[in-house]
mmCIF file of C-alpha atoms in Angstrom:
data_model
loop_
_atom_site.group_PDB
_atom_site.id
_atom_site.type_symbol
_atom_site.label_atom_id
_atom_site.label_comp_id
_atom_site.label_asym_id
_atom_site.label_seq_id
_atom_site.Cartn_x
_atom_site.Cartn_y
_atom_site.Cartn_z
ATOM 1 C CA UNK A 1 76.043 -85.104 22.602
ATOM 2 C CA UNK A 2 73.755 -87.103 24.854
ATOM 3 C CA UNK A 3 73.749 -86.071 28.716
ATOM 4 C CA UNK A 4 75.453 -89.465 29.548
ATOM 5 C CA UNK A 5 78.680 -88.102 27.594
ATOM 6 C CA UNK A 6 79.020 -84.943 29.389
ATOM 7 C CA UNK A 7 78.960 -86.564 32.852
ATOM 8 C CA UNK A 8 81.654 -88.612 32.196
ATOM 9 C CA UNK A 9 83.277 -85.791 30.460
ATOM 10 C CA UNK A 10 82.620 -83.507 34.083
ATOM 11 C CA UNK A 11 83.791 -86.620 36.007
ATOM 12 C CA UNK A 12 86.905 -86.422 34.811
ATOM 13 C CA UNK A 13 88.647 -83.382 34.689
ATOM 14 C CA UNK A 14 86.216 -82.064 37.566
ATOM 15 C CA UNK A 15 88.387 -79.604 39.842
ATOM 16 C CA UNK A 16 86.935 -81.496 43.063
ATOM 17 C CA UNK A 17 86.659 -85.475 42.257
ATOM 18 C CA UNK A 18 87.936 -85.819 38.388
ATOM 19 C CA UNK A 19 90.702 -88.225 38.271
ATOM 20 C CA UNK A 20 92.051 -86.515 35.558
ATOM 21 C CA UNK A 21 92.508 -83.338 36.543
ATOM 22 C CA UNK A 22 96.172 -83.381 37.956
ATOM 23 C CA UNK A 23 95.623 -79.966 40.231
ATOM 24 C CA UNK A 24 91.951 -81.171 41.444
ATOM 25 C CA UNK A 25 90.615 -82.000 44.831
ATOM 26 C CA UNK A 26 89.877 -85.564 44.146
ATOM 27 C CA UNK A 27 87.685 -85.525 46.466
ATOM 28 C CA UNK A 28 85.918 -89.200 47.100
ATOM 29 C CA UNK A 29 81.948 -88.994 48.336
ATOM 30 C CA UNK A 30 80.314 -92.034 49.355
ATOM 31 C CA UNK A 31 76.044 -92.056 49.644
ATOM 32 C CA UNK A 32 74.762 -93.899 52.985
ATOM 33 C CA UNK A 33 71.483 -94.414 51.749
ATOM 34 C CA UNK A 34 69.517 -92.693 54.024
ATOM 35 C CA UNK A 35 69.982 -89.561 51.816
ATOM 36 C CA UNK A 36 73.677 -88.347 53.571
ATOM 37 C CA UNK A 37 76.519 -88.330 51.489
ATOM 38 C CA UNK A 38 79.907 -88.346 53.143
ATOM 39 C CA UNK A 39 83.756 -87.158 51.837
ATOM 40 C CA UNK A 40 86.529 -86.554 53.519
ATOM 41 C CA UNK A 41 89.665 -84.739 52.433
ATOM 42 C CA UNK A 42 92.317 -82.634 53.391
ATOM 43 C CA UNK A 43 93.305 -79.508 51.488
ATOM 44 C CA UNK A 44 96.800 -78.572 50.054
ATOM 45 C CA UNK A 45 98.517 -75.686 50.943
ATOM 46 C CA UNK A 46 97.966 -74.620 46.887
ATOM 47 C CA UNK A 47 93.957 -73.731 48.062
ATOM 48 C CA UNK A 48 94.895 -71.360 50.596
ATOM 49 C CA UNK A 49 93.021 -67.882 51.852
ATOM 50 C CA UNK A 50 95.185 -66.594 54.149
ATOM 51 C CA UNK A 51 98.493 -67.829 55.195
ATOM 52 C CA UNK A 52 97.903 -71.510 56.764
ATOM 53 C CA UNK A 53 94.000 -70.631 56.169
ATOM 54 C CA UNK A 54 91.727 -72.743 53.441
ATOM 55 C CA UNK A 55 90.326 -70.693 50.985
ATOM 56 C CA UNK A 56 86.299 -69.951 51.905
ATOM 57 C CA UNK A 57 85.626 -70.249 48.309
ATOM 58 C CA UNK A 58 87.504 -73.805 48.587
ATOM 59 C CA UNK A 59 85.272 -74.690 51.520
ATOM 60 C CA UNK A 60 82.278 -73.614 49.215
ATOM 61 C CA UNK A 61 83.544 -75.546 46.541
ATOM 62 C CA UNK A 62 83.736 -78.821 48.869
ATOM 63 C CA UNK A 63 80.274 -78.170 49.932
ATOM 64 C CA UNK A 64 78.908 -77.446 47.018
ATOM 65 C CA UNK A 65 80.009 -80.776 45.544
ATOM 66 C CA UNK A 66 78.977 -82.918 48.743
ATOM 67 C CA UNK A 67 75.487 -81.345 48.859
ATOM 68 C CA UNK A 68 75.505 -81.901 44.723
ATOM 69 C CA UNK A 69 76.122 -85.479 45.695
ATOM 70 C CA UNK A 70 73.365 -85.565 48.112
ATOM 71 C CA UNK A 71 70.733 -83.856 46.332
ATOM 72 C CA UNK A 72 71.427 -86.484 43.188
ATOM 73 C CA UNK A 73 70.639 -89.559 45.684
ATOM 74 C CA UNK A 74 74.506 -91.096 45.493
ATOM 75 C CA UNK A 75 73.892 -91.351 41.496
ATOM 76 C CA UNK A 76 75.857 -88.322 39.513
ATOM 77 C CA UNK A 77 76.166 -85.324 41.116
ATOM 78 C CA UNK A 78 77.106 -83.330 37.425
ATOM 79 C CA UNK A 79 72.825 -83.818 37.073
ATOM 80 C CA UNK A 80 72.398 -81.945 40.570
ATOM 81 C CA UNK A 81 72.410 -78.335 38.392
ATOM 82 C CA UNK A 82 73.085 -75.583 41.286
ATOM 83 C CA UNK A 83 70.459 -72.667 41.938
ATOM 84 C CA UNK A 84 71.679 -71.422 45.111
ATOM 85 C CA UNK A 85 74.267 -71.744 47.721
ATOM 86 C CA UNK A 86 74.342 -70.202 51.331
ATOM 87 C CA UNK A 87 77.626 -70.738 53.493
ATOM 88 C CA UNK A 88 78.516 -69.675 57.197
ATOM 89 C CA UNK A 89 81.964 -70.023 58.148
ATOM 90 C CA UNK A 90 82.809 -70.557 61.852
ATOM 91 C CA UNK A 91 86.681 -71.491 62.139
ATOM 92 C CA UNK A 92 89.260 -71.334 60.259
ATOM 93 C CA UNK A 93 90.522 -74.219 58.469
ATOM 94 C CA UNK A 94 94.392 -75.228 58.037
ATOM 95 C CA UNK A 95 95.637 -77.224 55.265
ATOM 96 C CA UNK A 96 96.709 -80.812 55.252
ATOM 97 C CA UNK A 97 94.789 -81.901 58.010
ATOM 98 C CA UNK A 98 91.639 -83.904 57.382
ATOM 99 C CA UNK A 99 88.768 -82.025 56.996
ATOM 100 C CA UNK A 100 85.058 -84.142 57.304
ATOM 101 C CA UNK A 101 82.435 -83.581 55.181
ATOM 102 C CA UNK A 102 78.987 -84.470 55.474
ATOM 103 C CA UNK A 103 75.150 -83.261 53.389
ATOM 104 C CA UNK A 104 71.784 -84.091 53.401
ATOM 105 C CA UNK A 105 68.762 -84.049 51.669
ATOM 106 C CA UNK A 106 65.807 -81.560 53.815
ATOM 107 C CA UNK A 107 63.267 -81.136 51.191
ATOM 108 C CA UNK A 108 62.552 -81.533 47.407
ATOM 109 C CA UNK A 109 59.468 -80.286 45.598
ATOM 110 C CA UNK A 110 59.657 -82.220 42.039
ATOM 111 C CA UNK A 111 63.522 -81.616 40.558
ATOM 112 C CA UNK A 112 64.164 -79.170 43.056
ATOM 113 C CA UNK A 113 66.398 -80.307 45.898
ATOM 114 C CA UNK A 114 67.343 -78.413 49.141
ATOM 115 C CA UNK A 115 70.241 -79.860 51.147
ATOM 116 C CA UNK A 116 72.271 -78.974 54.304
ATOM 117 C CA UNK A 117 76.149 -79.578 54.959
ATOM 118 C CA UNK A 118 78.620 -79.358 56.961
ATOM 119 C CA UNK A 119 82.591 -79.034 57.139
ATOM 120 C CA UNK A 120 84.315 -80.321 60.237
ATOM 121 C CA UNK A 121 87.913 -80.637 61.319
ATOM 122 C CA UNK A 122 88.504 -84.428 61.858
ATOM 123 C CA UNK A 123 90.540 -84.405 64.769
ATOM 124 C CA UNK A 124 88.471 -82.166 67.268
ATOM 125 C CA UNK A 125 85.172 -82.211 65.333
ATOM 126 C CA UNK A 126 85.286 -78.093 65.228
ATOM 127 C CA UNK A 127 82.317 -76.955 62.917
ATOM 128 C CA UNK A 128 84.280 -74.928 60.501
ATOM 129 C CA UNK A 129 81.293 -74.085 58.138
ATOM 130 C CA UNK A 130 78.051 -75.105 57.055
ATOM 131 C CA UNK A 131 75.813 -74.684 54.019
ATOM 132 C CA UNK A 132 72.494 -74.476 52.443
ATOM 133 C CA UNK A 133 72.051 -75.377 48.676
ATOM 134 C CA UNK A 134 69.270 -75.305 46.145
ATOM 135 C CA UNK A 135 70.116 -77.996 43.249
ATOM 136 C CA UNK A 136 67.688 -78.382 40.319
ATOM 137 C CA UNK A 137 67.925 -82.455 38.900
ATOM 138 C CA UNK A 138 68.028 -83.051 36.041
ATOM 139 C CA UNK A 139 68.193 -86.525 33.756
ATOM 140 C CA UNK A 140 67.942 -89.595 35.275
ATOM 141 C CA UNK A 141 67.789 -87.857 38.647
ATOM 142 C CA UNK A 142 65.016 -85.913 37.778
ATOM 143 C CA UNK B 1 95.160 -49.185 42.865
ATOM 144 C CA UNK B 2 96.266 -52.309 41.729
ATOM 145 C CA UNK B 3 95.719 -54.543 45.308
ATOM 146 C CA UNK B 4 97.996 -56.944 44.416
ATOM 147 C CA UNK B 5 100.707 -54.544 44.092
ATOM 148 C CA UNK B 6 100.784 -54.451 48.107
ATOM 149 C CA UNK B 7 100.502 -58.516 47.801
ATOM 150 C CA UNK B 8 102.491 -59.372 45.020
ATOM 151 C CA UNK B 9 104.091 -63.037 45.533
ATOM 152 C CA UNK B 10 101.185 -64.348 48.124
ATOM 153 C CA UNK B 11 100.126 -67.420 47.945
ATOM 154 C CA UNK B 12 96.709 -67.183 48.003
ATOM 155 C CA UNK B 13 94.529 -69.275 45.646
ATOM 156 C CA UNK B 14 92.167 -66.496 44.666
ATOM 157 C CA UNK B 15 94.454 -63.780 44.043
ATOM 158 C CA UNK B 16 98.033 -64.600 45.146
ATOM 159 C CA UNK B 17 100.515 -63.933 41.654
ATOM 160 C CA UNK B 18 102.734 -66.341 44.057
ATOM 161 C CA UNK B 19 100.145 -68.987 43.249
ATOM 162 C CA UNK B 20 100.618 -70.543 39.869
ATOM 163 C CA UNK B 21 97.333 -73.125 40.546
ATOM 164 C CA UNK B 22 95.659 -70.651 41.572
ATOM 165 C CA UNK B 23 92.818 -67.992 39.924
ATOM 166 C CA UNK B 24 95.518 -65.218 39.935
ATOM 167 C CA UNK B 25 92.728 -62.659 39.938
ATOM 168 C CA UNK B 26 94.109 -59.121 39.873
ATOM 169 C CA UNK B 27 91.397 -56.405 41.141
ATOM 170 C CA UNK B 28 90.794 -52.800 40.408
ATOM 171 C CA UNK B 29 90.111 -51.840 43.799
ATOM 172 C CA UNK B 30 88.338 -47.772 45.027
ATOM 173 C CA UNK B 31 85.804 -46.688 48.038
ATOM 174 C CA UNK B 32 82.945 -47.874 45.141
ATOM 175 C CA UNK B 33 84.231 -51.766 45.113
ATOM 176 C CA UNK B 34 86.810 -53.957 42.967
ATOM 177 C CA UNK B 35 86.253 -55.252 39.682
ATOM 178 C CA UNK B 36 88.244 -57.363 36.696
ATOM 179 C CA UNK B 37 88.241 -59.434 33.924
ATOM 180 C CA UNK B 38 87.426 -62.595 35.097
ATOM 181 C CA UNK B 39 88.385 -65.696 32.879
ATOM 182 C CA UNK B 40 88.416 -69.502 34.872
ATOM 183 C CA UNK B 41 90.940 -71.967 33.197
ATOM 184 C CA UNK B 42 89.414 -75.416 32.213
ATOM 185 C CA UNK B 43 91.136 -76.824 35.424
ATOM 186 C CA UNK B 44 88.147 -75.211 37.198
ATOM 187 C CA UNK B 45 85.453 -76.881 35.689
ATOM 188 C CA UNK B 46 82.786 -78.762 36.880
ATOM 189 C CA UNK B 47 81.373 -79.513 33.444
ATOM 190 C CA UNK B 48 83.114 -79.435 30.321
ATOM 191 C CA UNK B 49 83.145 -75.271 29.500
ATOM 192 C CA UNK B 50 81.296 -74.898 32.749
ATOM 193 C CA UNK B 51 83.001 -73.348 35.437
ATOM 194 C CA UNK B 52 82.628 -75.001 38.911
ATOM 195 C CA UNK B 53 80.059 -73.417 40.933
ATOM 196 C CA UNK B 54 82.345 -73.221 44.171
ATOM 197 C CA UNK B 55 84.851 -71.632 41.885
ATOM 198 C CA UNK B 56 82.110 -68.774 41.224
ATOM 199 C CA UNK B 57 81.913 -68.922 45.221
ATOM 200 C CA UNK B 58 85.046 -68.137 45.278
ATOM 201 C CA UNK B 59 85.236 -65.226 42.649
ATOM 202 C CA UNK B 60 82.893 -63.689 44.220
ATOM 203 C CA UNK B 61 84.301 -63.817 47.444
ATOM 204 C CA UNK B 62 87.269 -62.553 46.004
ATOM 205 C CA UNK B 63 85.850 -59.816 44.067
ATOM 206 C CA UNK B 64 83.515 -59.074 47.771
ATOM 207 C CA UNK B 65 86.649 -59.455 50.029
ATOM 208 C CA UNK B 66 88.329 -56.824 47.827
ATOM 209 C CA UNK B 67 85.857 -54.273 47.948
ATOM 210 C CA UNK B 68 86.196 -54.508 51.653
ATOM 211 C CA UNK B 69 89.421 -53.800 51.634
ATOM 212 C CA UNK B 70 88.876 -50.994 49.158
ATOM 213 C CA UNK B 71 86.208 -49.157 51.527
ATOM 214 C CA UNK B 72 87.835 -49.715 54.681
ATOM 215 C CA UNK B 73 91.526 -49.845 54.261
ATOM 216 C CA UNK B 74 91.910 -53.225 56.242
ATOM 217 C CA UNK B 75 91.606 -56.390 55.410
ATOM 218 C CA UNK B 76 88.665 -58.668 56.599
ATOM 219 C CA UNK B 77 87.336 -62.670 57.067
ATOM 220 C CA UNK B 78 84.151 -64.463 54.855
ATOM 221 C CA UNK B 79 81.076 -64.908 57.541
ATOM 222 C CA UNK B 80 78.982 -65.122 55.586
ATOM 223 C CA UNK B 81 78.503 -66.328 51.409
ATOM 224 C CA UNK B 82 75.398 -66.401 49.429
ATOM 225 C CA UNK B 83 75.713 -67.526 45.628
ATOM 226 C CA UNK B 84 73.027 -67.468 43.039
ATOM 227 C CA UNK B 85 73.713 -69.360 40.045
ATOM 228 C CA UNK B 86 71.362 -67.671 37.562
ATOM 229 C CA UNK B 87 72.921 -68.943 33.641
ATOM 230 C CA UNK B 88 75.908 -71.683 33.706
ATOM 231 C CA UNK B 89 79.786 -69.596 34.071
ATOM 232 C CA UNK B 90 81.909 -70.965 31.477
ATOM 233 C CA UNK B 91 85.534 -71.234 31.249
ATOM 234 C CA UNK B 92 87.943 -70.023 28.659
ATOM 235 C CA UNK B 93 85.908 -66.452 28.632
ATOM 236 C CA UNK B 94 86.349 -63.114 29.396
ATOM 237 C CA UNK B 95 83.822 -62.065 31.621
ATOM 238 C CA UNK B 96 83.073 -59.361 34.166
ATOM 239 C CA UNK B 97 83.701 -59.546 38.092
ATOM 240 C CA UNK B 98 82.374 -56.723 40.456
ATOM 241 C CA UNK B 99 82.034 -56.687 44.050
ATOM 242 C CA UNK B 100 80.526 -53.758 45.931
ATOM 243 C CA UNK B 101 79.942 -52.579 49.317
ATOM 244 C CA UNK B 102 76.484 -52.288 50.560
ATOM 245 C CA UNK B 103 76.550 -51.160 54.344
ATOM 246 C CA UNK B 104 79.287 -50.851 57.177
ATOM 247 C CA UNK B 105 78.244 -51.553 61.069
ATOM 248 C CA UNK B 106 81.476 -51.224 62.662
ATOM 249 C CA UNK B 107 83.656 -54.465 61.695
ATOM 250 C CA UNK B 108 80.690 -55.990 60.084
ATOM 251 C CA UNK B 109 80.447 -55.098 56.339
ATOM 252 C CA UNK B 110 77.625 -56.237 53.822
ATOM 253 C CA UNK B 111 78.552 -56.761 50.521
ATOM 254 C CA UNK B 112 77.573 -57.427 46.831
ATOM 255 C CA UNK B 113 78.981 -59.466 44.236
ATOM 256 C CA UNK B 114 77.784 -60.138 40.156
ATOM 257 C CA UNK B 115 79.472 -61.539 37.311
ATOM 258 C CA UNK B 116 77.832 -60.564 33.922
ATOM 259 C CA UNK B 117 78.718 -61.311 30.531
ATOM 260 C CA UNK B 118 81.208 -59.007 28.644
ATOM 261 C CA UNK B 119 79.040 -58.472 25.439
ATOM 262 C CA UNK B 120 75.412 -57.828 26.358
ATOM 263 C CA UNK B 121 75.816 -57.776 30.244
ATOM 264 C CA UNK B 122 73.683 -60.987 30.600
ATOM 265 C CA UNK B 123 73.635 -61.351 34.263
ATOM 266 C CA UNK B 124 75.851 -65.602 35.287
ATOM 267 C CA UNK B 125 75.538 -65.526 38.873
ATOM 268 C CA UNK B 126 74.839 -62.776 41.689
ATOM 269 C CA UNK B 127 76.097 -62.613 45.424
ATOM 270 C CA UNK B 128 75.754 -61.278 48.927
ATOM 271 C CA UNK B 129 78.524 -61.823 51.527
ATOM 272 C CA UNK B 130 79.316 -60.510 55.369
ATOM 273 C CA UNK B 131 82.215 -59.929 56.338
ATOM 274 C CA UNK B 132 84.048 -59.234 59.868
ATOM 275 C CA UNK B 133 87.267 -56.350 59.170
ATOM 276 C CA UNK B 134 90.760 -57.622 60.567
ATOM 277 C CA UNK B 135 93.083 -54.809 61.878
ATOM 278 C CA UNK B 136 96.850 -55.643 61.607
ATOM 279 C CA UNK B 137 98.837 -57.420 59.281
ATOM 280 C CA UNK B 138 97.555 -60.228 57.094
ATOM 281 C CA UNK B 139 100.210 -62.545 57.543
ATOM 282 C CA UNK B 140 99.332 -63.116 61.183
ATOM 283 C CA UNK B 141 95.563 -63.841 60.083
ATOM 284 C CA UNK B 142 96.731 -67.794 59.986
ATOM 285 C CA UNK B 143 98.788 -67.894 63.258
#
């Protein structure tokens, strides 16, 4: 199985941005360039912590994949193999209302990447968590 | 105790039985921490067989949260999460969730978290997590 048919494999039924996968995120990330990659997304009532309250885990999960993104340069972030993950949450979060999303590239040392991101509610820009990650490339990322 | 026999029907994603796309995770809570058999559905992957690394997050946190609740009696809010992916978490497997408590400062409780493979205790990801205790009832957590 080369590495080429797992990504599209992950891509698809991936809980945060694979089409396929009917009770997924589908999360969309888009790569400025400048190493920042950018999503934005609001979260169903199904991901809940508390009542009215998005799941911290979910909020990991969203960073975790934006940071992935980031740390694989916009190309595949199912290479961007996770070592660590460090998340501080600041405000709650309440579902169905946009939630922005942004991570960036701070250092890399060979295929190890460490990235920074944040989660922000769209309509008053409240930082609602942020995140360190360690992501280890791999393939054509490497 | 069971914990979700106090919150049978909730809808939360981790552990609410209310939930049926959620992780349904029912804990074995004492004063010592909460543990279970933890077993992510495919829907949770990030890789074919691999389990989505915010999905361990949120086990963790789970299995973390629990123990809180287990040592203190109340329930309490993530501060703070720190995941080490060690070995890839697949899906479709029974495996083995604990979450401890490590210290108490007043509301502020430091925690542990590990998942480890059934059969030879191969250690899949470790955690440490802070939480802040919330007196009163959880349903006006969200308010």
């Amino acid at each position: 199985m080369s590495v080429d048919y797992i990504c599209v494999g992950a891509n698809a039924m991936s809980l945060v941005n694979g089409p396929e996968n009917q009770k997924g995120l589908k999360l969309e990330l888009n790569y400025n360039g400048d190493g920042t990659a950018l999503a934005e997304t609001s979260v169903p009532k199904r991901f809940l912590g508390w009542p009215n309250v998005v799941h911290g885990g979910i909020l990991a999960t969203l960073l975790e994949e934006v940071m992935a993104y980031a740390a694989s340069g916009g190309k595949n972030a199912e290479q961007a193999l996770s070592l660590e993950q460090d998340v501080s949450f600041f405000a709650p979060m309440e579902p169905d209302a946009r939630l922005s999303l942004s991570a960036k590239v701070v250092a890399r040392q060979g295929a190890q990447v460490n990235t920074q991101a944040e989660a922000r509610r769209k309509s008053d820009l409240t930082l609602v968590a942020s995140a360190h990650g360690v992501y280890w490339l791999q393939g054509e990322n490497a | 105790m069971k914990i979700e026999e106090l919150r049978k029907g909730e809808y939360s994603f981790g552990n609410g039985q209310g939930n049926p796309d959620g992780m349904q995770l029912v804990f074995e809570v004492g004063p010592q921490g909460a543990e279970t058999i933890l077993n992510i559905k495919e829907k949770f992957q990030g890789w074919p067989g691999v389990s989505h690394g915010g999905i361990v997050a949120t086990a963790l946190d789970e299995a973390m949260g629990h123990a809180v609740t287990g040592a203190t009696n109340v329930y309490s809010m993530s501060v703070e999460l720190e995941v080490f992916y060690l070995a890839p978490v697949p899906t479709g497997q029974d495996l083995k969730l604990l979450g401890r408590v490590d210290a108490i400062d007043e509301r502020k409780v430091s925690t542990s978290g590990e998942i480890r493979q059934i059969q030879d205790g191969m250690l899949l990801a470790r955690s440490r997590g802070l939480y802040i205790t919330v007196k009163g009832r959880q349903e006006e957590l969200g308010k």
